[in-house]
């Protein structure tokens, strides 16, 4: 899905597509070092210590990959930053929108989208036409409007008015 969102944005060079595909495939590689009981427990049921362990998967993933010379630094950044957000409340570093790598922004949006549409041990799958508007409602200003809108367009869905307004406001302010 990340590759398709990138294409929707016109990012179709071979180099960019290779990076986004690799980042999409590897973004959660740090999970391999985390106890399965933590991974399969709903986040709201984790202790603060377990949440910290769960959140470490981004830096663990980066650390696993950083010694591989064939892994581009853009991929390392996407792996490490895919849970950062526009308002600076993400993890691991709580950085704000201008500091988050564009590939990480796509991976982050698509990651949440996939969590919504796929059945997991603790929630049922949502239909795409329900999952996408829910992303807008639940995460309001956490995701970059451009990437959310691209996801709607990818599936041929009407872009909600509040998202269109955010896009227009963004164009005005630069």
JSON list of C-alpha atoms in Angstrom, two decimals:
[
{"chain": "A", "resi": 1, "resn": "UNK", "atom": "CA", "xyz": [0.00, 0.00, 0.00]},
{"chain": "A", "resi": 2, "resn": "UNK", "atom": "CA", "xyz": [2.86, 2.41, 0.75]},
{"chain": "A", "resi": 3, "resn": "UNK", "atom": "CA", "xyz": [4.16, 2.00, -2.77]},
{"chain": "A", "resi": 4, "resn": "UNK", "atom": "CA", "xyz": [0.72, 2.71, -4.20]},
{"chain": "A", "resi": 5, "resn": "UNK", "atom": "CA", "xyz": [0.30, 5.82, -2.02]},
{"chain": "A", "resi": 6, "resn": "UNK", "atom": "CA", "xyz": [3.72, 7.05, -3.18]},
{"chain": "A", "resi": 7, "resn": "UNK", "atom": "CA", "xyz": [2.65, 6.51, -6.80]},
{"chain": "A", "resi": 8, "resn": "UNK", "atom": "CA", "xyz": [-0.60, 8.38, -6.12]},
{"chain": "A", "resi": 9, "resn": "UNK", "atom": "CA", "xyz": [1.61, 11.29, -5.03]},
{"chain": "A", "resi": 10, "resn": "UNK", "atom": "CA", "xyz": [3.67, 11.04, -8.22]},
{"chain": "A", "resi": 11, "resn": "UNK", "atom": "CA", "xyz": [6.67, 9.49, -6.49]},
{"chain": "A", "resi": 12, "resn": "UNK", "atom": "CA", "xyz": [7.27, 6.84, -9.09]},
{"chain": "A", "resi": 13, "resn": "UNK", "atom": "CA", "xyz": [11.01, 6.88, -9.65]},
{"chain": "A", "resi": 14, "resn": "UNK", "atom": "CA", "xyz": [12.62, 3.47, -9.31]},
{"chain": "A", "resi": 15, "resn": "UNK", "atom": "CA", "xyz": [14.85, 4.66, -6.44]},
{"chain": "A", "resi": 16, "resn": "UNK", "atom": "CA", "xyz": [11.95, 6.08, -4.43]},
{"chain": "A", "resi": 17, "resn": "UNK", "atom": "CA", "xyz": [9.75, 3.06, -5.08]},
{"chain": "A", "resi": 18, "resn": "UNK", "atom": "CA", "xyz": [12.55, 0.72, -3.99]},
{"chain": "A", "resi": 19, "resn": "UNK", "atom": "CA", "xyz": [13.04, 2.68, -0.76]},
{"chain": "A", "resi": 20, "resn": "UNK", "atom": "CA", "xyz": [9.33, 2.85, 0.11]},
{"chain": "A", "resi": 21, "resn": "UNK", "atom": "CA", "xyz": [8.83, -0.84, -0.62]},
{"chain": "A", "resi": 22, "resn": "UNK", "atom": "CA", "xyz": [11.85, -1.82, 1.49]},
{"chain": "A", "resi": 23, "resn": "UNK", "atom": "CA", "xyz": [10.77, 0.49, 4.31]},
{"chain": "A", "resi": 24, "resn": "UNK", "atom": "CA", "xyz": [7.26, -0.96, 4.18]},
{"chain": "A", "resi": 25, "resn": "UNK", "atom": "CA", "xyz": [8.58, -4.50, 4.36]},
{"chain": "A", "resi": 26, "resn": "UNK", "atom": "CA", "xyz": [11.09, -3.76, 7.13]},
{"chain": "A", "resi": 27, "resn": "UNK", "atom": "CA", "xyz": [9.35, -1.12, 9.27]},
{"chain": "A", "resi": 28, "resn": "UNK", "atom": "CA", "xyz": [8.45, -3.56, 12.07]},
{"chain": "A", "resi": 29, "resn": "UNK", "atom": "CA", "xyz": [11.59, -5.74, 11.96]},
{"chain": "A", "resi": 30, "resn": "UNK", "atom": "CA", "xyz": [12.34, -4.61, 15.53]},
{"chain": "A", "resi": 31, "resn": "UNK", "atom": "CA", "xyz": [9.35, -6.67, 16.68]},
{"chain": "A", "resi": 32, "resn": "UNK", "atom": "CA", "xyz": [11.49, -9.77, 16.35]},
{"chain": "A", "resi": 33, "resn": "UNK", "atom": "CA", "xyz": [13.26, -8.75, 19.57]},
{"chain": "A", "resi": 34, "resn": "UNK", "atom": "CA", "xyz": [10.08, -8.17, 21.58]},
{"chain": "A", "resi": 35, "resn": "UNK", "atom": "CA", "xyz": [8.19, -10.75, 23.62]},
{"chain": "A", "resi": 36, "resn": "UNK", "atom": "CA", "xyz": [5.11, -12.02, 21.78]},
{"chain": "A", "resi": 37, "resn": "UNK", "atom": "CA", "xyz": [2.95, -11.48, 24.87]},
{"chain": "A", "resi": 38, "resn": "UNK", "atom": "CA", "xyz": [3.62, -7.74, 24.58]},
{"chain": "A", "resi": 39, "resn": "UNK", "atom": "CA", "xyz": [2.98, -7.70, 20.84]},
{"chain": "A", "resi": 40, "resn": "UNK", "atom": "CA", "xyz": [-0.35, -9.50, 21.13]},
{"chain": "A", "resi": 41, "resn": "UNK", "atom": "CA", "xyz": [-1.69, -7.52, 24.07]},
{"chain": "A", "resi": 42, "resn": "UNK", "atom": "CA", "xyz": [-3.84, -4.48, 23.26]},
{"chain": "A", "resi": 43, "resn": "UNK", "atom": "CA", "xyz": [-1.83, -1.38, 23.98]},
{"chain": "A", "resi": 44, "resn": "UNK", "atom": "CA", "xyz": [-4.28, -0.04, 26.55]},
{"chain": "A", "resi": 45, "resn": "UNK", "atom": "CA", "xyz": [-3.70, -3.20, 28.61]},
{"chain": "A", "resi": 46, "resn": "UNK", "atom": "CA", "xyz": [0.11, -2.90, 28.67]},
{"chain": "A", "resi": 47, "resn": "UNK", "atom": "CA", "xyz": [1.95, -1.62, 31.71]},
{"chain": "A", "resi": 48, "resn": "UNK", "atom": "CA", "xyz": [4.03, 1.55, 31.25]},
{"chain": "A", "resi": 49, "resn": "UNK", "atom": "CA", "xyz": [7.18, -0.62, 31.17]},
{"chain": "A", "resi": 50, "resn": "UNK", "atom": "CA", "xyz": [5.65, -2.86, 28.49]},
{"chain": "A", "resi": 51, "resn": "UNK", "atom": "CA", "xyz": [4.63, 0.19, 26.43]},
{"chain": "A", "resi": 52, "resn": "UNK", "atom": "CA", "xyz": [8.24, 1.37, 26.56]},
{"chain": "A", "resi": 53, "resn": "UNK", "atom": "CA", "xyz": [9.41, -2.05, 25.35]},
{"chain": "A", "resi": 54, "resn": "UNK", "atom": "CA", "xyz": [6.80, -2.05, 22.57]},
{"chain": "A", "resi": 55, "resn": "UNK", "atom": "CA", "xyz": [7.82, 1.44, 21.48]},
{"chain": "A", "resi": 56, "resn": "UNK", "atom": "CA", "xyz": [11.46, 0.37, 21.32]},
{"chain": "A", "resi": 57, "resn": "UNK", "atom": "CA", "xyz": [10.71, -1.68, 18.19]},
{"chain": "A", "resi": 58, "resn": "UNK", "atom": "CA", "xyz": [11.45, 1.35, 16.02]},
{"chain": "A", "resi": 59, "resn": "UNK", "atom": "CA", "xyz": [14.97, 1.91, 17.34]},
{"chain": "A", "resi": 60, "resn": "UNK", "atom": "CA", "xyz": [15.58, -1.83, 17.55]},
{"chain": "A", "resi": 61, "resn": "UNK", "atom": "CA", "xyz": [14.61, -2.09, 13.88]},
{"chain": "A", "resi": 62, "resn": "UNK", "atom": "CA", "xyz": [16.95, 0.73, 12.93]},
{"chain": "A", "resi": 63, "resn": "UNK", "atom": "CA", "xyz": [19.75, -0.89, 14.92]},
{"chain": "A", "resi": 64, "resn": "UNK", "atom": "CA", "xyz": [19.21, -4.26, 13.23]},
{"chain": "A", "resi": 65, "resn": "UNK", "atom": "CA", "xyz": [19.41, -2.65, 9.79]},
{"chain": "A", "resi": 66, "resn": "UNK", "atom": "CA", "xyz": [22.06, 0.06, 10.25]},
{"chain": "A", "resi": 67, "resn": "UNK", "atom": "CA", "xyz": [25.03, -2.26, 9.85]},
{"chain": "A", "resi": 68, "resn": "UNK", "atom": "CA", "xyz": [23.81, -3.48, 6.49]},
{"chain": "A", "resi": 69, "resn": "UNK", "atom": "CA", "xyz": [25.51, -1.27, 3.88]},
{"chain": "A", "resi": 70, "resn": "UNK", "atom": "CA", "xyz": [22.82, -1.98, 1.27]},
{"chain": "A", "resi": 71, "resn": "UNK", "atom": "CA", "xyz": [20.12, -0.39, 3.46]},
{"chain": "A", "resi": 72, "resn": "UNK", "atom": "CA", "xyz": [19.81, 3.27, 2.48]},
{"chain": "A", "resi": 73, "resn": "UNK", "atom": "CA", "xyz": [19.62, 5.89, 5.25]},
{"chain": "A", "resi": 74, "resn": "UNK", "atom": "CA", "xyz": [16.14, 6.90, 4.01]},
{"chain": "A", "resi": 75, "resn": "UNK", "atom": "CA", "xyz": [14.94, 3.38, 4.84]},
{"chain": "A", "resi": 76, "resn": "UNK", "atom": "CA", "xyz": [16.58, 3.55, 8.28]},
{"chain": "A", "resi": 77, "resn": "UNK", "atom": "CA", "xyz": [14.79, 6.83, 8.98]},
{"chain": "A", "resi": 78, "resn": "UNK", "atom": "CA", "xyz": [11.45, 5.46, 7.82]},
{"chain": "A", "resi": 79, "resn": "UNK", "atom": "CA", "xyz": [11.85, 2.38, 10.03]},
{"chain": "A", "resi": 80, "resn": "UNK", "atom": "CA", "xyz": [12.75, 4.50, 13.04]},
{"chain": "A", "resi": 81, "resn": "UNK", "atom": "CA", "xyz": [10.20, 7.29, 12.50]},
{"chain": "A", "resi": 82, "resn": "UNK", "atom": "CA", "xyz": [7.08, 5.47, 11.30]},
{"chain": "A", "resi": 83, "resn": "UNK", "atom": "CA", "xyz": [5.31, 6.13, 14.63]},
{"chain": "A", "resi": 84, "resn": "UNK", "atom": "CA", "xyz": [6.22, 9.82, 14.79]},
{"chain": "A", "resi": 85, "resn": "UNK", "atom": "CA", "xyz": [3.45, 12.28, 13.90]},
{"chain": "A", "resi": 86, "resn": "UNK", "atom": "CA", "xyz": [2.66, 15.82, 12.82]},
{"chain": "A", "resi": 87, "resn": "UNK", "atom": "CA", "xyz": [2.05, 17.13, 16.35]},
{"chain": "A", "resi": 88, "resn": "UNK", "atom": "CA", "xyz": [5.14, 15.68, 18.02]},
{"chain": "A", "resi": 89, "resn": "UNK", "atom": "CA", "xyz": [3.44, 13.12, 20.28]},
{"chain": "A", "resi": 90, "resn": "UNK", "atom": "CA", "xyz": [4.74, 10.01, 18.50]},
{"chain": "A", "resi": 91, "resn": "UNK", "atom": "CA", "xyz": [7.68, 7.81, 19.31]},
{"chain": "A", "resi": 92, "resn": "UNK", "atom": "CA", "xyz": [10.57, 7.21, 19.70]},
{"chain": "A", "resi": 93, "resn": "UNK", "atom": "CA", "xyz": [11.71, 10.88, 19.66]},
{"chain": "A", "resi": 94, "resn": "UNK", "atom": "CA", "xyz": [8.46, 12.93, 19.71]},
{"chain": "A", "resi": 95, "resn": "UNK", "atom": "CA", "xyz": [9.66, 14.95, 16.72]},
{"chain": "A", "resi": 96, "resn": "UNK", "atom": "CA", "xyz": [7.35, 17.29, 14.82]},
{"chain": "A", "resi": 97, "resn": "UNK", "atom": "CA", "xyz": [6.15, 17.19, 11.22]},
{"chain": "A", "resi": 98, "resn": "UNK", "atom": "CA", "xyz": [9.04, 19.02, 9.57]},
{"chain": "A", "resi": 99, "resn": "UNK", "atom": "CA", "xyz": [11.53, 16.58, 11.11]},
{"chain": "A", "resi": 100, "resn": "UNK", "atom": "CA", "xyz": [9.71, 13.38, 10.12]},
{"chain": "A", "resi": 101, "resn": "UNK", "atom": "CA", "xyz": [11.03, 11.77, 6.93]},
{"chain": "A", "resi": 102, "resn": "UNK", "atom": "CA", "xyz": [8.40, 11.77, 4.13]},
{"chain": "A", "resi": 103, "resn": "UNK", "atom": "CA", "xyz": [8.76, 7.99, 3.68]},
{"chain": "A", "resi": 104, "resn": "UNK", "atom": "CA", "xyz": [8.10, 7.53, 7.41]},
{"chain": "A", "resi": 105, "resn": "UNK", "atom": "CA", "xyz": [4.93, 9.61, 7.09]},
{"chain": "A", "resi": 106, "resn": "UNK", "atom": "CA", "xyz": [3.62, 7.31, 4.37]},
{"chain": "A", "resi": 107, "resn": "UNK", "atom": "CA", "xyz": [4.58, 4.16, 6.29]},
{"chain": "A", "resi": 108, "resn": "UNK", "atom": "CA", "xyz": [2.89, 5.57, 9.41]},
{"chain": "A", "resi": 109, "resn": "UNK", "atom": "CA", "xyz": [-0.41, 6.33, 7.68]},
{"chain": "A", "resi": 110, "resn": "UNK", "atom": "CA", "xyz": [-0.43, 3.01, 5.85]},
{"chain": "A", "resi": 111, "resn": "UNK", "atom": "CA", "xyz": [0.51, 1.14, 9.03]},
{"chain": "A", "resi": 112, "resn": "UNK", "atom": "CA", "xyz": [-2.54, 2.52, 10.85]},
{"chain": "A", "resi": 113, "resn": "UNK", "atom": "CA", "xyz": [-4.71, 1.88, 7.80]},
{"chain": "A", "resi": 114, "resn": "UNK", "atom": "CA", "xyz": [-3.59, -1.78, 7.64]},
{"chain": "A", "resi": 115, "resn": "UNK", "atom": "CA", "xyz": [-4.20, -2.21, 11.36]},
{"chain": "A", "resi": 116, "resn": "UNK", "atom": "CA", "xyz": [-7.76, -1.03, 10.73]},
{"chain": "A", "resi": 117, "resn": "UNK", "atom": "CA", "xyz": [-8.57, -3.27, 7.77]},
{"chain": "A", "resi": 118, "resn": "UNK", "atom": "CA", "xyz": [-6.89, -6.46, 8.97]},
{"chain": "A", "resi": 119, "resn": "UNK", "atom": "CA", "xyz": [-8.32, -8.72, 11.63]},
{"chain": "A", "resi": 120, "resn": "UNK", "atom": "CA", "xyz": [-6.10, -9.07, 14.69]},
{"chain": "A", "resi": 121, "resn": "UNK", "atom": "CA", "xyz": [-6.41, -11.09, 17.89]},
{"chain": "A", "resi": 122, "resn": "UNK", "atom": "CA", "xyz": [-8.01, -8.08, 19.62]},
{"chain": "A", "resi": 123, "resn": "UNK", "atom": "CA", "xyz": [-10.13, -6.36, 16.97]},
{"chain": "A", "resi": 124, "resn": "UNK", "atom": "CA", "xyz": [-12.13, -7.16, 13.87]},
{"chain": "A", "resi": 125, "resn": "UNK", "atom": "CA", "xyz": [-11.36, -5.88, 10.40]},
{"chain": "A", "resi": 126, "resn": "UNK", "atom": "CA", "xyz": [-13.11, -2.78, 9.10]},
{"chain": "A", "resi": 127, "resn": "UNK", "atom": "CA", "xyz": [-14.21, -2.20, 5.54]},
{"chain": "A", "resi": 128, "resn": "UNK", "atom": "CA", "xyz": [-11.99, 0.28, 3.69]},
{"chain": "A", "resi": 129, "resn": "UNK", "atom": "CA", "xyz": [-14.86, 2.76, 3.26]},
{"chain": "A", "resi": 130, "resn": "UNK", "atom": "CA", "xyz": [-15.22, 2.81, 7.07]},
{"chain": "A", "resi": 131, "resn": "UNK", "atom": "CA", "xyz": [-11.54, 2.52, 8.04]},
{"chain": "A", "resi": 132, "resn": "UNK", "atom": "CA", "xyz": [-10.36, 5.58, 6.09]},
{"chain": "A", "resi": 133, "resn": "UNK", "atom": "CA", "xyz": [-12.87, 8.10, 7.53]},
{"chain": "A", "resi": 134, "resn": "UNK", "atom": "CA", "xyz": [-12.11, 6.64, 10.98]},
{"chain": "A", "resi": 135, "resn": "UNK", "atom": "CA", "xyz": [-8.41, 7.42, 10.47]},
{"chain": "A", "resi": 136, "resn": "UNK", "atom": "CA", "xyz": [-9.33, 11.05, 9.87]},
{"chain": "A", "resi": 137, "resn": "UNK", "atom": "CA", "xyz": [-11.59, 11.15, 12.96]},
{"chain": "A", "resi": 138, "resn": "UNK", "atom": "CA", "xyz": [-9.30, 9.26, 15.33]},
{"chain": "A", "resi": 139, "resn": "UNK", "atom": "CA", "xyz": [-6.00, 10.84, 14.38]},
{"chain": "A", "resi": 140, "resn": "UNK", "atom": "CA", "xyz": [-7.15, 14.32, 13.38]},
{"chain": "A", "resi": 141, "resn": "UNK", "atom": "CA", "xyz": [-3.96, 16.31, 12.92]},
{"chain": "A", "resi": 142, "resn": "UNK", "atom": "CA", "xyz": [-1.48, 13.50, 13.62]},
{"chain": "A", "resi": 143, "resn": "UNK", "atom": "CA", "xyz": [-1.16, 12.48, 9.96]},
{"chain": "A", "resi": 144, "resn": "UNK", "atom": "CA", "xyz": [-0.11, 14.69, 7.08]},
{"chain": "A", "resi": 145, "resn": "UNK", "atom": "CA", "xyz": [-3.22, 15.56, 5.05]},
{"chain": "A", "resi": 146, "resn": "UNK", "atom": "CA", "xyz": [-1.46, 14.89, 1.75]},
{"chain": "A", "resi": 147, "resn": "UNK", "atom": "CA", "xyz": [-0.83, 11.24, 2.61]},
{"chain": "A", "resi": 148, "resn": "UNK", "atom": "CA", "xyz": [-4.31, 10.68, 4.00]},
{"chain": "A", "resi": 149, "resn": "UNK", "atom": "CA", "xyz": [-5.89, 12.24, 0.91]},
{"chain": "A", "resi": 150, "resn": "UNK", "atom": "CA", "xyz": [-3.71, 10.07, -1.35]},
{"chain": "A", "resi": 151, "resn": "UNK", "atom": "CA", "xyz": [-4.97, 6.98, 0.48]},
{"chain": "A", "resi": 152, "resn": "UNK", "atom": "CA", "xyz": [-8.61, 8.02, -0.10]},
{"chain": "A", "resi": 153, "resn": "UNK", "atom": "CA", "xyz": [-7.90, 8.70, -3.78]},
{"chain": "A", "resi": 154, "resn": "UNK", "atom": "CA", "xyz": [-6.06, 5.40, -4.15]},
{"chain": "A", "resi": 155, "resn": "UNK", "atom": "CA", "xyz": [-9.27, 3.58, -3.27]},
{"chain": "A", "resi": 156, "resn": "UNK", "atom": "CA", "xyz": [-11.47, 5.89, -5.33]},
{"chain": "A", "resi": 157, "resn": "UNK", "atom": "CA", "xyz": [-13.16, 7.34, -2.25]},
{"chain": "A", "resi": 158, "resn": "UNK", "atom": "CA", "xyz": [-14.41, 10.87, -1.80]},
{"chain": "A", "resi": 159, "resn": "UNK", "atom": "CA", "xyz": [-11.92, 12.91, 0.25]},
{"chain": "A", "resi": 160, "resn": "UNK", "atom": "CA", "xyz": [-13.83, 14.20, 3.32]},
{"chain": "A", "resi": 161, "resn": "UNK", "atom": "CA", "xyz": [-14.49, 17.94, 3.51]},
{"chain": "A", "resi": 162, "resn": "UNK", "atom": "CA", "xyz": [-12.44, 18.41, 6.70]},
{"chain": "A", "resi": 163, "resn": "UNK", "atom": "CA", "xyz": [-9.45, 16.75, 5.04]},
{"chain": "A", "resi": 164, "resn": "UNK", "atom": "CA", "xyz": [-9.87, 18.87, 1.89]},
{"chain": "A", "resi": 165, "resn": "UNK", "atom": "CA", "xyz": [-10.00, 21.97, 4.11]},
{"chain": "A", "resi": 166, "resn": "UNK", "atom": "CA", "xyz": [-6.73, 20.96, 5.80]},
{"chain": "A", "resi": 167, "resn": "UNK", "atom": "CA", "xyz": [-5.18, 20.49, 2.36]},
{"chain": "A", "resi": 168, "resn": "UNK", "atom": "CA", "xyz": [-6.38, 23.93, 1.25]},
{"chain": "A", "resi": 169, "resn": "UNK", "atom": "CA", "xyz": [-5.12, 25.54, 4.49]},
{"chain": "A", "resi": 170, "resn": "UNK", "atom": "CA", "xyz": [-1.77, 23.86, 3.96]},
{"chain": "A", "resi": 171, "resn": "UNK", "atom": "CA", "xyz": [-1.53, 25.23, 0.40]},
{"chain": "A", "resi": 172, "resn": "UNK", "atom": "CA", "xyz": [-2.21, 28.76, 1.71]},
{"chain": "A", "resi": 173, "resn": "UNK", "atom": "CA", "xyz": [0.40, 28.58, 4.45]},
{"chain": "A", "resi": 174, "resn": "UNK", "atom": "CA", "xyz": [2.99, 26.72, 2.41]}
]
